[in-house]
Coordinates of C-alpha atoms in Angstrom, one line a residue:
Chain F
X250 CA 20.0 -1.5 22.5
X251 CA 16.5 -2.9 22.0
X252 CA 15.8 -6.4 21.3
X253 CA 14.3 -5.9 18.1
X254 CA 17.1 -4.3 15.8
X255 CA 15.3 -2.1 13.0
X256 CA 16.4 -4.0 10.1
X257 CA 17.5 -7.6 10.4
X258 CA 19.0 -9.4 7.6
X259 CA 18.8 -13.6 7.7
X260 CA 21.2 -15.4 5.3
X261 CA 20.2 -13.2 2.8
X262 CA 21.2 -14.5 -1.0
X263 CA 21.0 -13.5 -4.4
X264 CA 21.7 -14.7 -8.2
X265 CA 21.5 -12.7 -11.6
X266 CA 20.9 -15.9 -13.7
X267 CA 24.3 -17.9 -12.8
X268 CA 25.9 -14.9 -11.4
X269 CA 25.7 -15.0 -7.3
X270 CA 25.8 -11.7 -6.2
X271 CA 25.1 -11.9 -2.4
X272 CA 26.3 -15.5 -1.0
X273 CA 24.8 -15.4 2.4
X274 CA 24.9 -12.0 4.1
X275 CA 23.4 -11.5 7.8
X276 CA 23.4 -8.3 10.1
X277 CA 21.4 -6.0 12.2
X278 CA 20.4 -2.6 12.5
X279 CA 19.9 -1.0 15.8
X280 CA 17.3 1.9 16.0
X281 CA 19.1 5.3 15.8
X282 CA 22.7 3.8 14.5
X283 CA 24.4 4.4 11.1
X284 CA 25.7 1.6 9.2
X285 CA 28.0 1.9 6.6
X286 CA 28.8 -0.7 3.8
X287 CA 32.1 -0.3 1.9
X288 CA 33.4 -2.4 -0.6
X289 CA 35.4 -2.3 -4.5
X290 CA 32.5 -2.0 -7.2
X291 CA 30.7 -5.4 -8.3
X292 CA 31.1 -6.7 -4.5
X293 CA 26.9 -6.4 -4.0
X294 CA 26.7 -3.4 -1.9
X295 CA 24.3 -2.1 -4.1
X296 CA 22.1 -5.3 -4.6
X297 CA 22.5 -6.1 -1.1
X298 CA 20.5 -2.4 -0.2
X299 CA 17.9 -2.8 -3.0
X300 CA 17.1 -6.3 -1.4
X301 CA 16.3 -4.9 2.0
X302 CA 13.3 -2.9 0.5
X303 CA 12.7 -6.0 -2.1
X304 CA 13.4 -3.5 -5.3
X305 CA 15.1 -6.9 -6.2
X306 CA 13.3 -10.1 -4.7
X307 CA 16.2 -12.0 -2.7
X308 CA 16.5 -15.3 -4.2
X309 CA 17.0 -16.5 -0.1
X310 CA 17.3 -15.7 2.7
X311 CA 14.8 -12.8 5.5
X312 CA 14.5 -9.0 5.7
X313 CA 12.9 -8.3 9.3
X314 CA 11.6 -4.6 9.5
X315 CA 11.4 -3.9 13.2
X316 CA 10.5 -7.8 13.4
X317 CA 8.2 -8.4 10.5
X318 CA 9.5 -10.2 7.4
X319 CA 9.6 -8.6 4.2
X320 CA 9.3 -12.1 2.5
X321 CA 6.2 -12.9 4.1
X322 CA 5.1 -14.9 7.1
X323 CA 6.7 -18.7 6.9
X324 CA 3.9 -21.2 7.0
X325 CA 3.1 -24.1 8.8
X326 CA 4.9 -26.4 6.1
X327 CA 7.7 -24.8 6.5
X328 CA 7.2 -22.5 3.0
X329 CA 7.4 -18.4 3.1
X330 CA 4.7 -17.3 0.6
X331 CA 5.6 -14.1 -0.9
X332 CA 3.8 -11.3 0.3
X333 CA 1.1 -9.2 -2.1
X334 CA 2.6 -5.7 -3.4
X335 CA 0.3 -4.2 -1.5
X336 CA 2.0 -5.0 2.0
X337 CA 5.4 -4.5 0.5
X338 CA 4.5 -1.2 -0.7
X339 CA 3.2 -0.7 3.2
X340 CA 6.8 -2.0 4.3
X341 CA 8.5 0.3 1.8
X342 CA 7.2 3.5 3.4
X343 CA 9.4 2.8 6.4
X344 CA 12.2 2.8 4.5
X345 CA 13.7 5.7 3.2
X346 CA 15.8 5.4 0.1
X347 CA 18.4 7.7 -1.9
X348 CA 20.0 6.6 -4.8
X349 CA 23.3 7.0 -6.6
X350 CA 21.5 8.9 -9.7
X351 CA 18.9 11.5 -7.1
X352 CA 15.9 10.5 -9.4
X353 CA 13.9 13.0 -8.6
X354 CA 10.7 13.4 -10.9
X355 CA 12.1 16.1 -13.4
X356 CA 8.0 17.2 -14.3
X357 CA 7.2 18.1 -10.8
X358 CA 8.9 20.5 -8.5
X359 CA 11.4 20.4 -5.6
X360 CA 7.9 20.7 -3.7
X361 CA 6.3 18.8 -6.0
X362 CA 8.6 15.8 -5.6
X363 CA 8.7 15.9 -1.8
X364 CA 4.7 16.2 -1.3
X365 CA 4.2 13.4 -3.4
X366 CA 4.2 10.4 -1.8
X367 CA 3.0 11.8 1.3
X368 CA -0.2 13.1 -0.9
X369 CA -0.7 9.8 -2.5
X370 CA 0.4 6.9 -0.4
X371 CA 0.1 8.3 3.2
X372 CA -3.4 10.2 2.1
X373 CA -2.0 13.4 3.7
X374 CA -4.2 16.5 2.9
X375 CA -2.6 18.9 0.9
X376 CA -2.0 21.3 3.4
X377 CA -0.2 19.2 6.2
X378 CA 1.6 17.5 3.1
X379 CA 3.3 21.0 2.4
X380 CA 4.2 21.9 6.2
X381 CA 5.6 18.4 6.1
X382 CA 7.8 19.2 2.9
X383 CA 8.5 22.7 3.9
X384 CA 10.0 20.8 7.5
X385 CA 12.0 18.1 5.4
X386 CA 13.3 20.6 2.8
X387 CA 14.8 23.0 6.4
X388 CA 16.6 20.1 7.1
X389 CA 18.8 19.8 4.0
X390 CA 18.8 23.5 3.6
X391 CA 17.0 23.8 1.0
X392 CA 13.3 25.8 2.2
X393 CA 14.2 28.2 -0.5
X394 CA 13.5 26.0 -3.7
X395 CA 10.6 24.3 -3.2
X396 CA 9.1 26.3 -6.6
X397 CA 11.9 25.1 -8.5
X398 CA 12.2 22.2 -10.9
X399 CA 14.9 20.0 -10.6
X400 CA 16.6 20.7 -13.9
X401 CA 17.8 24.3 -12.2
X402 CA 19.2 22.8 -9.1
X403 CA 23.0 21.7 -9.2
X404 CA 23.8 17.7 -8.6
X405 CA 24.4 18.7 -4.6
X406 CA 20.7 20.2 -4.1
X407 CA 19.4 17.7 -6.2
X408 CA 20.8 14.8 -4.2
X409 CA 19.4 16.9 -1.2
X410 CA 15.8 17.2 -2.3
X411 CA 16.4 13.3 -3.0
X412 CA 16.8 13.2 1.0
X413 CA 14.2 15.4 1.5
X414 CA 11.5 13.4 0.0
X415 CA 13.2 10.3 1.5
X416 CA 12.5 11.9 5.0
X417 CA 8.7 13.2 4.0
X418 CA 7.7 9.4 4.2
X419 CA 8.8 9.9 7.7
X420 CA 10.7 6.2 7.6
X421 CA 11.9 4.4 10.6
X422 CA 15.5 4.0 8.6
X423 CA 17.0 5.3 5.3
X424 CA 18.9 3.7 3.2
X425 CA 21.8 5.4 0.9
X426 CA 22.6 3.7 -2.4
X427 CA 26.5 5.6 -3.4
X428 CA 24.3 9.0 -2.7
X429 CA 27.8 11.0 -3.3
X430 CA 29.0 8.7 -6.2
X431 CA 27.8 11.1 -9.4
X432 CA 28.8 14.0 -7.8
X433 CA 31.4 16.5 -8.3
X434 CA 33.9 16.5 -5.5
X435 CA 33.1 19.9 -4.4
X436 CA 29.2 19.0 -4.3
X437 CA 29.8 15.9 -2.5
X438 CA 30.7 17.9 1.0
X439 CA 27.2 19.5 1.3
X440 CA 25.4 15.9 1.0
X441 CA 27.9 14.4 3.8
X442 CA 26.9 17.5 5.9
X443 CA 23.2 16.8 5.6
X444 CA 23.9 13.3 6.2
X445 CA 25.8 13.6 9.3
X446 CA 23.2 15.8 10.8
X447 CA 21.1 13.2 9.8
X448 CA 23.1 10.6 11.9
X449 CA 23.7 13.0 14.8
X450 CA 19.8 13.1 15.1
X451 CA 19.5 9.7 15.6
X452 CA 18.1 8.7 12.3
X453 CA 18.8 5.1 11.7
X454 CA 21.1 4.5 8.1
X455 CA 22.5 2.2 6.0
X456 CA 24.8 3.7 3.5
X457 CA 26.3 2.2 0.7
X458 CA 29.7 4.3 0.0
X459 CA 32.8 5.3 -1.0
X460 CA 33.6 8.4 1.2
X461 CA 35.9 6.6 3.7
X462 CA 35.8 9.6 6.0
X463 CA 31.9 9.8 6.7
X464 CA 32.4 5.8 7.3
X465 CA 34.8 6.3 9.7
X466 CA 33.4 9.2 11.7
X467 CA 30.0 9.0 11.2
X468 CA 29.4 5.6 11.6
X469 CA 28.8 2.7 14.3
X470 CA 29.6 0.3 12.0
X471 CA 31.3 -0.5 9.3
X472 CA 30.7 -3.7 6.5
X473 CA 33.3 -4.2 4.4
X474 CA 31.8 -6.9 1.3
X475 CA 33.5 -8.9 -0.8
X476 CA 32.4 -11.0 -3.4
X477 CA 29.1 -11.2 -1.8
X478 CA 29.7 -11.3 1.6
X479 CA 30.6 -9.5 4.4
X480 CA 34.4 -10.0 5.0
X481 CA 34.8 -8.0 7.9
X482 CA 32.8 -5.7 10.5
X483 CA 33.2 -4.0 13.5
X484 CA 33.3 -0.2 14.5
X485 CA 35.0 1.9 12.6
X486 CA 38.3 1.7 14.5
X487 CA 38.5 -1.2 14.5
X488 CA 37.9 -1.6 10.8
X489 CA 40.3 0.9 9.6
X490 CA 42.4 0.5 12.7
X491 CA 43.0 -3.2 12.7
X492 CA 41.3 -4.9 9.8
X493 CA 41.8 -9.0 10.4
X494 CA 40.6 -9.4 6.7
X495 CA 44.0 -9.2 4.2
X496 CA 41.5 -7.8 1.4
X497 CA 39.8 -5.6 3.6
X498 CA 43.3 -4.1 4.7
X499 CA 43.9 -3.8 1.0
X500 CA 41.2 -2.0 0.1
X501 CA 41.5 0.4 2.7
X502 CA 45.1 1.2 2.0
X503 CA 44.4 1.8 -1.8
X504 CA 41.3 4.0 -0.6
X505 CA 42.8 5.9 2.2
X506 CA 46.1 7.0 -0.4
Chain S
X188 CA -3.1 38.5 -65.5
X189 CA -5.5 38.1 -67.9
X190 CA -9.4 39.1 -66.7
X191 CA -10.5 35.7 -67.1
X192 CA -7.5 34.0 -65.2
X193 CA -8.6 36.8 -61.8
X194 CA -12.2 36.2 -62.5
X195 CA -11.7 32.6 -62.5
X196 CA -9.4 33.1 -59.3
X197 CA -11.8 35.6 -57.8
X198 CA -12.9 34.1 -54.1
X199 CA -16.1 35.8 -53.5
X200 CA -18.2 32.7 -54.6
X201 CA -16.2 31.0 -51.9
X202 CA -16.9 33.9 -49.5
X203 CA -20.8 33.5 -51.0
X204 CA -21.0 30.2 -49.3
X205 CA -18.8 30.8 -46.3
X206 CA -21.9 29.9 -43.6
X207 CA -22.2 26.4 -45.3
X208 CA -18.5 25.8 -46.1
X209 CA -18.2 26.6 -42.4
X210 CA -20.3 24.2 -41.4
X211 CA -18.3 21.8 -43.4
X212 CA -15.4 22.3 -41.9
X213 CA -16.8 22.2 -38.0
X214 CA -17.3 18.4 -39.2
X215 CA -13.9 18.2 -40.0
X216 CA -13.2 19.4 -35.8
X217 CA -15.5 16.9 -34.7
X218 CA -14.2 14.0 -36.6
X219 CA -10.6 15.2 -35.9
X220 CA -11.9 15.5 -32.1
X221 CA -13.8 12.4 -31.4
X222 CA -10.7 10.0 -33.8
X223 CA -8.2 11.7 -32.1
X224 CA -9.6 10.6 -28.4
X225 CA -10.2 7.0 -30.3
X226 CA -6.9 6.7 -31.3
X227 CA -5.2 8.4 -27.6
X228 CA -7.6 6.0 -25.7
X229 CA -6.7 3.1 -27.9
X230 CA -3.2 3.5 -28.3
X231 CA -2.1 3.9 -25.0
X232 CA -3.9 0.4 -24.2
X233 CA -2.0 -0.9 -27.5
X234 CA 1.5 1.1 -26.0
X235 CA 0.8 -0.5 -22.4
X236 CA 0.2 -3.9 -24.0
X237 CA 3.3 -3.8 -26.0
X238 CA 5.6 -2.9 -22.5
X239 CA 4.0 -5.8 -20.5
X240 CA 6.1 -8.6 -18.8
X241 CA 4.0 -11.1 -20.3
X242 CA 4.7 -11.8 -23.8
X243 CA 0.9 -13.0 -25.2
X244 CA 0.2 -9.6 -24.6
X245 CA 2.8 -7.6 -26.3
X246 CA 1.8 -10.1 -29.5
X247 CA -1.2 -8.7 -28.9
X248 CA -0.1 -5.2 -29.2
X249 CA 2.5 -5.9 -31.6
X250 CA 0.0 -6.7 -33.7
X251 CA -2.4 -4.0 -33.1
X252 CA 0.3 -1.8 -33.9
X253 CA 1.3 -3.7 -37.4
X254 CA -2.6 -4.2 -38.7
X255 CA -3.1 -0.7 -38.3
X256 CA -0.4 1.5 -38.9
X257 CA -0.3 -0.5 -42.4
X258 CA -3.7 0.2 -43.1
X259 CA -4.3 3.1 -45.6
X260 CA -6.7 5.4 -44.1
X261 CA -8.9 5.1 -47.5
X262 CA -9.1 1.8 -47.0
X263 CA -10.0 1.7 -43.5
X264 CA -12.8 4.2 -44.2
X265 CA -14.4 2.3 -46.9
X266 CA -13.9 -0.8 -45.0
X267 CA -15.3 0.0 -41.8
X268 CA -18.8 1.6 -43.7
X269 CA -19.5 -1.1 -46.0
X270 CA -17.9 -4.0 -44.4
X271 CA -17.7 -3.9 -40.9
X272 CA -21.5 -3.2 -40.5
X273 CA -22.1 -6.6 -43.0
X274 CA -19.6 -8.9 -40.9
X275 CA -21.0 -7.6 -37.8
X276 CA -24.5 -8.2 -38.8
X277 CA -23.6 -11.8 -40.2
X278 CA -22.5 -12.5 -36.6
X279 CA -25.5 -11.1 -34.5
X280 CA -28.2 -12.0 -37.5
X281 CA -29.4 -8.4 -37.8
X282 CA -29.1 -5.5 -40.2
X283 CA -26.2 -2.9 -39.1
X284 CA -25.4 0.6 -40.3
X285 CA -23.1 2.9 -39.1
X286 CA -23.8 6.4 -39.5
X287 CA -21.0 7.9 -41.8
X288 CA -19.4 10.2 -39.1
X289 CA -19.1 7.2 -36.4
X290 CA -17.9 4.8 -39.2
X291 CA -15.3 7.9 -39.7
X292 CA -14.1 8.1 -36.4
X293 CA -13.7 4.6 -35.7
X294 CA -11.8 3.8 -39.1
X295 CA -9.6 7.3 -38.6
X296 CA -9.0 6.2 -34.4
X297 CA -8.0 3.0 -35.1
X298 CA -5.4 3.9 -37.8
X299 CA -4.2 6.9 -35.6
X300 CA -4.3 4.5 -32.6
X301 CA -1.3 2.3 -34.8
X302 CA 0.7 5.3 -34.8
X303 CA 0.1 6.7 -31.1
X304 CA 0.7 3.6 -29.3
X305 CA 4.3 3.5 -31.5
X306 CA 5.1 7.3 -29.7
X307 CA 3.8 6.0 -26.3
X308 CA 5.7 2.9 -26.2
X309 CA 8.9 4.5 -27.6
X310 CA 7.7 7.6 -24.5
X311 CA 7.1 5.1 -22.1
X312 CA 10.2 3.2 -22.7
X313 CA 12.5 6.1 -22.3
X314 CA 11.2 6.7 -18.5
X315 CA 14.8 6.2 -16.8
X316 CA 14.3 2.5 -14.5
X317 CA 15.5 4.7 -11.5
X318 CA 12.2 7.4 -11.5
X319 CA 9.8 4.2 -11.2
X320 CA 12.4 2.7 -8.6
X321 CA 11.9 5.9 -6.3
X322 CA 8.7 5.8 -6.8
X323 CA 8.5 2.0 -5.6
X324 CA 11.1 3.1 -2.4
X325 CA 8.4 5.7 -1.6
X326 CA 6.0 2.9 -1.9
X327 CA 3.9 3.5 -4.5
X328 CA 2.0 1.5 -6.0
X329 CA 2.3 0.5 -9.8
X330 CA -0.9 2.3 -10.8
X331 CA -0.2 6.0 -9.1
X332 CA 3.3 5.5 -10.8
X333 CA 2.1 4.8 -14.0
X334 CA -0.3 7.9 -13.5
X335 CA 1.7 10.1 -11.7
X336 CA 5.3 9.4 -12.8
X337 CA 5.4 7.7 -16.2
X338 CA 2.6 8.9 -18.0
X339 CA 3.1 13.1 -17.4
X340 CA 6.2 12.6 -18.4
X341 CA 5.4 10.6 -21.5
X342 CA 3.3 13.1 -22.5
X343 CA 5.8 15.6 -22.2
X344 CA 8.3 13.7 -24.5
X345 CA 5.8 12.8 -26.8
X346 CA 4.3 16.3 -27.6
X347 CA 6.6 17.2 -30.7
X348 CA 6.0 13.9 -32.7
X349 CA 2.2 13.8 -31.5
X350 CA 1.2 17.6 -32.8
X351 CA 2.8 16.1 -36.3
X352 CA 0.4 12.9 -36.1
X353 CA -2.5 14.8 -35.3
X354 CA -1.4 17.2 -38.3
X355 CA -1.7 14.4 -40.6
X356 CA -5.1 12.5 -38.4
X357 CA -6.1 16.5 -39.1
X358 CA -5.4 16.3 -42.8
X359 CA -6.7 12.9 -42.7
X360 CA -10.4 13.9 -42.0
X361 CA -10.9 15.4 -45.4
X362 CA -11.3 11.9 -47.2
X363 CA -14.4 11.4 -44.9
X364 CA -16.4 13.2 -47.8
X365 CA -16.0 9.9 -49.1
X366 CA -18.4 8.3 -47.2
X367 CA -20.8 11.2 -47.1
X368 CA -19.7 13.2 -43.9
X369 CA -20.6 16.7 -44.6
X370 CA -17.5 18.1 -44.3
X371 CA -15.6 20.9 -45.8
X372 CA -14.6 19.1 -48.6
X373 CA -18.2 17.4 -49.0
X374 CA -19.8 20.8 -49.1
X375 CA -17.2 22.4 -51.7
X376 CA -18.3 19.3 -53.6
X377 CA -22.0 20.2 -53.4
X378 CA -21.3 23.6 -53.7
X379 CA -19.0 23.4 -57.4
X380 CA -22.0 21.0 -58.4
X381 CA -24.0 23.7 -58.5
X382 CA -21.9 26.6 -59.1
X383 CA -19.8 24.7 -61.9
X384 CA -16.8 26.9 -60.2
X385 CA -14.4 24.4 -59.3
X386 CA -11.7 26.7 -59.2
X387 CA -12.6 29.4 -56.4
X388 CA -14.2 27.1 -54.3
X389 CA -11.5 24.0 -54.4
X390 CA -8.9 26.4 -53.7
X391 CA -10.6 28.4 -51.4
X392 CA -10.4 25.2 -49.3
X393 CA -7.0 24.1 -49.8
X394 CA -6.1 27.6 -48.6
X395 CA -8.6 27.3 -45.2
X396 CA -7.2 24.3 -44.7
X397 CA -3.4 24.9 -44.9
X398 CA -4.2 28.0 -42.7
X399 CA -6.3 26.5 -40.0
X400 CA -3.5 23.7 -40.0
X401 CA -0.4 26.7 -40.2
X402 CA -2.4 28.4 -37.4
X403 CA -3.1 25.8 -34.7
X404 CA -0.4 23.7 -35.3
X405 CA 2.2 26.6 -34.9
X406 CA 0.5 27.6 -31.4
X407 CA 0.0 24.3 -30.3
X408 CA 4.0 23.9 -31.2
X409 CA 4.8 27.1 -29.5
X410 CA 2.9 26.5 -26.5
X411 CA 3.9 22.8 -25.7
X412 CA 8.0 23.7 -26.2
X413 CA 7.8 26.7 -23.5
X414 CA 6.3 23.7 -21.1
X415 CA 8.7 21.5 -22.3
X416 CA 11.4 23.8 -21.6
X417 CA 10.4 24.8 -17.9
X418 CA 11.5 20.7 -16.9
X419 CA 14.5 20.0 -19.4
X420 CA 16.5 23.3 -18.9

């Protein structure tokens, strides 16, 4: 393992008003392993992964992406300024993200919504942009829709294409909000497919789920949150095999019927 | 029919002055053109200013939005050629005049701008949070989202309700005569001066008016549903 994990997360808090969502939540990522975050809905799995690329501003605690804090550098009295848009939008492009809902960009198409950030924030040319997207779209077996728009595509492909123009950034982790949570359950097996090739190639993941299966095979480690905190973690044996955590053991027993 | 009610009726003395009349209504296209720009241009600053976080600028918008889509378009005309030029002058100490066509298009693109800004707001608004959030994963910055994800689509949603306002800002531009803009409606006014014809000639326009309106707006409508179609299948 190297010595500077991928992601790092530092006491990382967060309120809605009164409302404490995450109450101190620390962990690492290691280049090239999957994390997976489970969790009953409302325990800040959600918040927690829209924190790490600062699509909600923590209210405290650090994000480290391969050592460099999201929040800003701290200063020399002690106070972290927060960083100009500009250098969190540079941040964001190593980090992948899919989301519960796909939102893909219904006016452009399946090409259209992979080239795009690649065209616009990388500065690609055209041409490379394409190749690029053509690449990404293989990998989720998808090269045949590129001229589509998303409106024709079922809720599987969509989600797919969401992972496609995740990858086109070419992002040194991805991070999965519930990407099979809106799906039908027959559409939710060709996501978990692409995802596990995903993990078997080394891509380094956080995903936020439900689908205890790909959290127990395809992952190094498991989270299990509760109210806003991590209750228990450890590999996935030991997790589902002997949780220490009464709730965790709970969950998993209502989950696993 | 009686001879004198198909004499009266008869449109060749329209026909007669067709060259003229048409020049009248190419005014009518400009004036539609350059207030329709005015009001796009304007509006979407007024829409933008009404969705901003900070809440001295949606006043600001809220009340661009209120002083002008309140303000009858007669008014406005009248108003903007005899008043504005005075006020203005008052305040720089020198004598103003707008030309009748540019007082036209700023009076007409204001009061259109009321109206647009309403249908880009309400457009703007009903972008689902989670496009601009992808757009802010992939890192991108507020401006290429706003260009690239929000407005397109906007535009899109907005196309039904804006063909109906530029119907009307359309209608609207025959009540420039007013002011002395040679359009259509000035010209069938010079024209039944002369002739003493009102009949032919002021019905003659109503009917090139309803069917340049018929006409454009029904391919214009056609046109933007089969885009509109291709992304909301």
């Amino acid at each position: 393992m190297d010595a500077v994990p991928a992601i790092r997360v530092v006491d990382l808090r967060k309120s809605f008003g009164a409302l404490e969502v995450l109450r101190g939540v620390s962990f690492d990522v290691h280049r090239g392993s999957v994390v997976s975050m489970i969790g009953a809905s409302g325990s800040g799995k959600s918040t927690l992964l829209r924190c790490i690329n600062r699509l909600e501003r923590p209210s405290a605690g650090e994000v480290f992406i391969d050592g460099e804090p999201m929040g800003g550098p701290v200063t020399a009295s002690g106070e972290r300024k927060e960083r100009p848009l500009k250098d969190i939008n540079r941040m964001r492009r190593d980090l992948g993200m899919v989301f519960q809902q796909f939102n893909l960009w219904p006016h452009m198409t399946v090409i259209g919504n992979v080239i795009e950030a690649p065209l616009r924030v990388r500065r690609m040319s055209r041409k490379d942009a394409i190749q690029l997207a053509e690449e990404c779209l293989a990998r989720v077996h998808l090269s045949e829709k590129g001229k589509e728009y998303p409106a024709r595509l079922s809720g599987g492909q969509m989600q797919r294409v969401a992972i496609a123009r995740a990858l086109a950034m070419q992002p040194k982790a991805m991070l999965f909000d519930e990407p099979t949570s809106s799906l039908d359950p027959e559409l939710t097996d060709e996501v978990l497919t692409v995802m596990r090739e995903l993990a078997a190639d080394g891509t380094t993941m956080i995903v936020v789920t439900h689908e205890m299966a790909f959290a127990r095979d395809a992952s190094d480690r498991v989270l299990f949150l509760h109210n806003g905190q991590i209750e228990e973690e450890g590999p996935p044996d030991q997790v589902f095999g002997q949780p220490r955590s009464e709730r965790c053991r709970q969950f998993l027993s209502k989950k696993l019927q | 029919m009686s001879e004198a009610l198909i004499d009266a009726l008869n449109p060749a003395l329209f026909w007669e002055y067709r060259l003229v009349l048409l020049r009248g209504l190419a005014f009518n296209a400009y004036v539609f053109f350059a207030a329709a720009t005015v009001a796009l241009v304007v509006g979407l600053a007024a829409a933008l200013l009404r969705v901003n976080r900070a809440w001295p600028f949606r006043m600001l918008g809220t009340l661009h939005v209120e002083v002008f889509r309140n303000a009858p378009d007669y008014i406005m005309v009248i108003w903007v050629h005899f008043v504005l030029p005075l006020l203005l002058g008052k305040l720089i100490g020198q004598r103003i005049e707008f030309s009748p066509f540019v007082s036209a298009v700023i009076a007409l693109g204001f009061v259109y701008s009321g109206y647009f800004a309403e249908t880009f707001r309400a457009g703007i608004q009903s972008i689902p949070q989670g496009h601009l959030d992808a757009g802010r994963a992939c890192g991108m910055g507020e401006t290429a989202i706003l260009w690239r994800i929000v407005l397109p689509q906007v535009v899109r949603r907005m196309l039904p309700e804006a063909v109906n306002q530029f119907v009307s800002l359309f209608k609207a531009t025959t009540i420039v005569s007013l002011i002395a803009v040679p359009d259509l409606m000035y010209q069938v006014s010079m024209v039944t001066q002369q002739e003493m014809r009102p009949l032919p000639l002021y019905t003659g326009a109503a009917v090139t008016y309803f069917v340049v309106i018929y006409v454009v707006a029904g391919s214009v409508r056609g046109l933007s549903e089969r885009w509109r179609n291709k992304i909301y299948a």
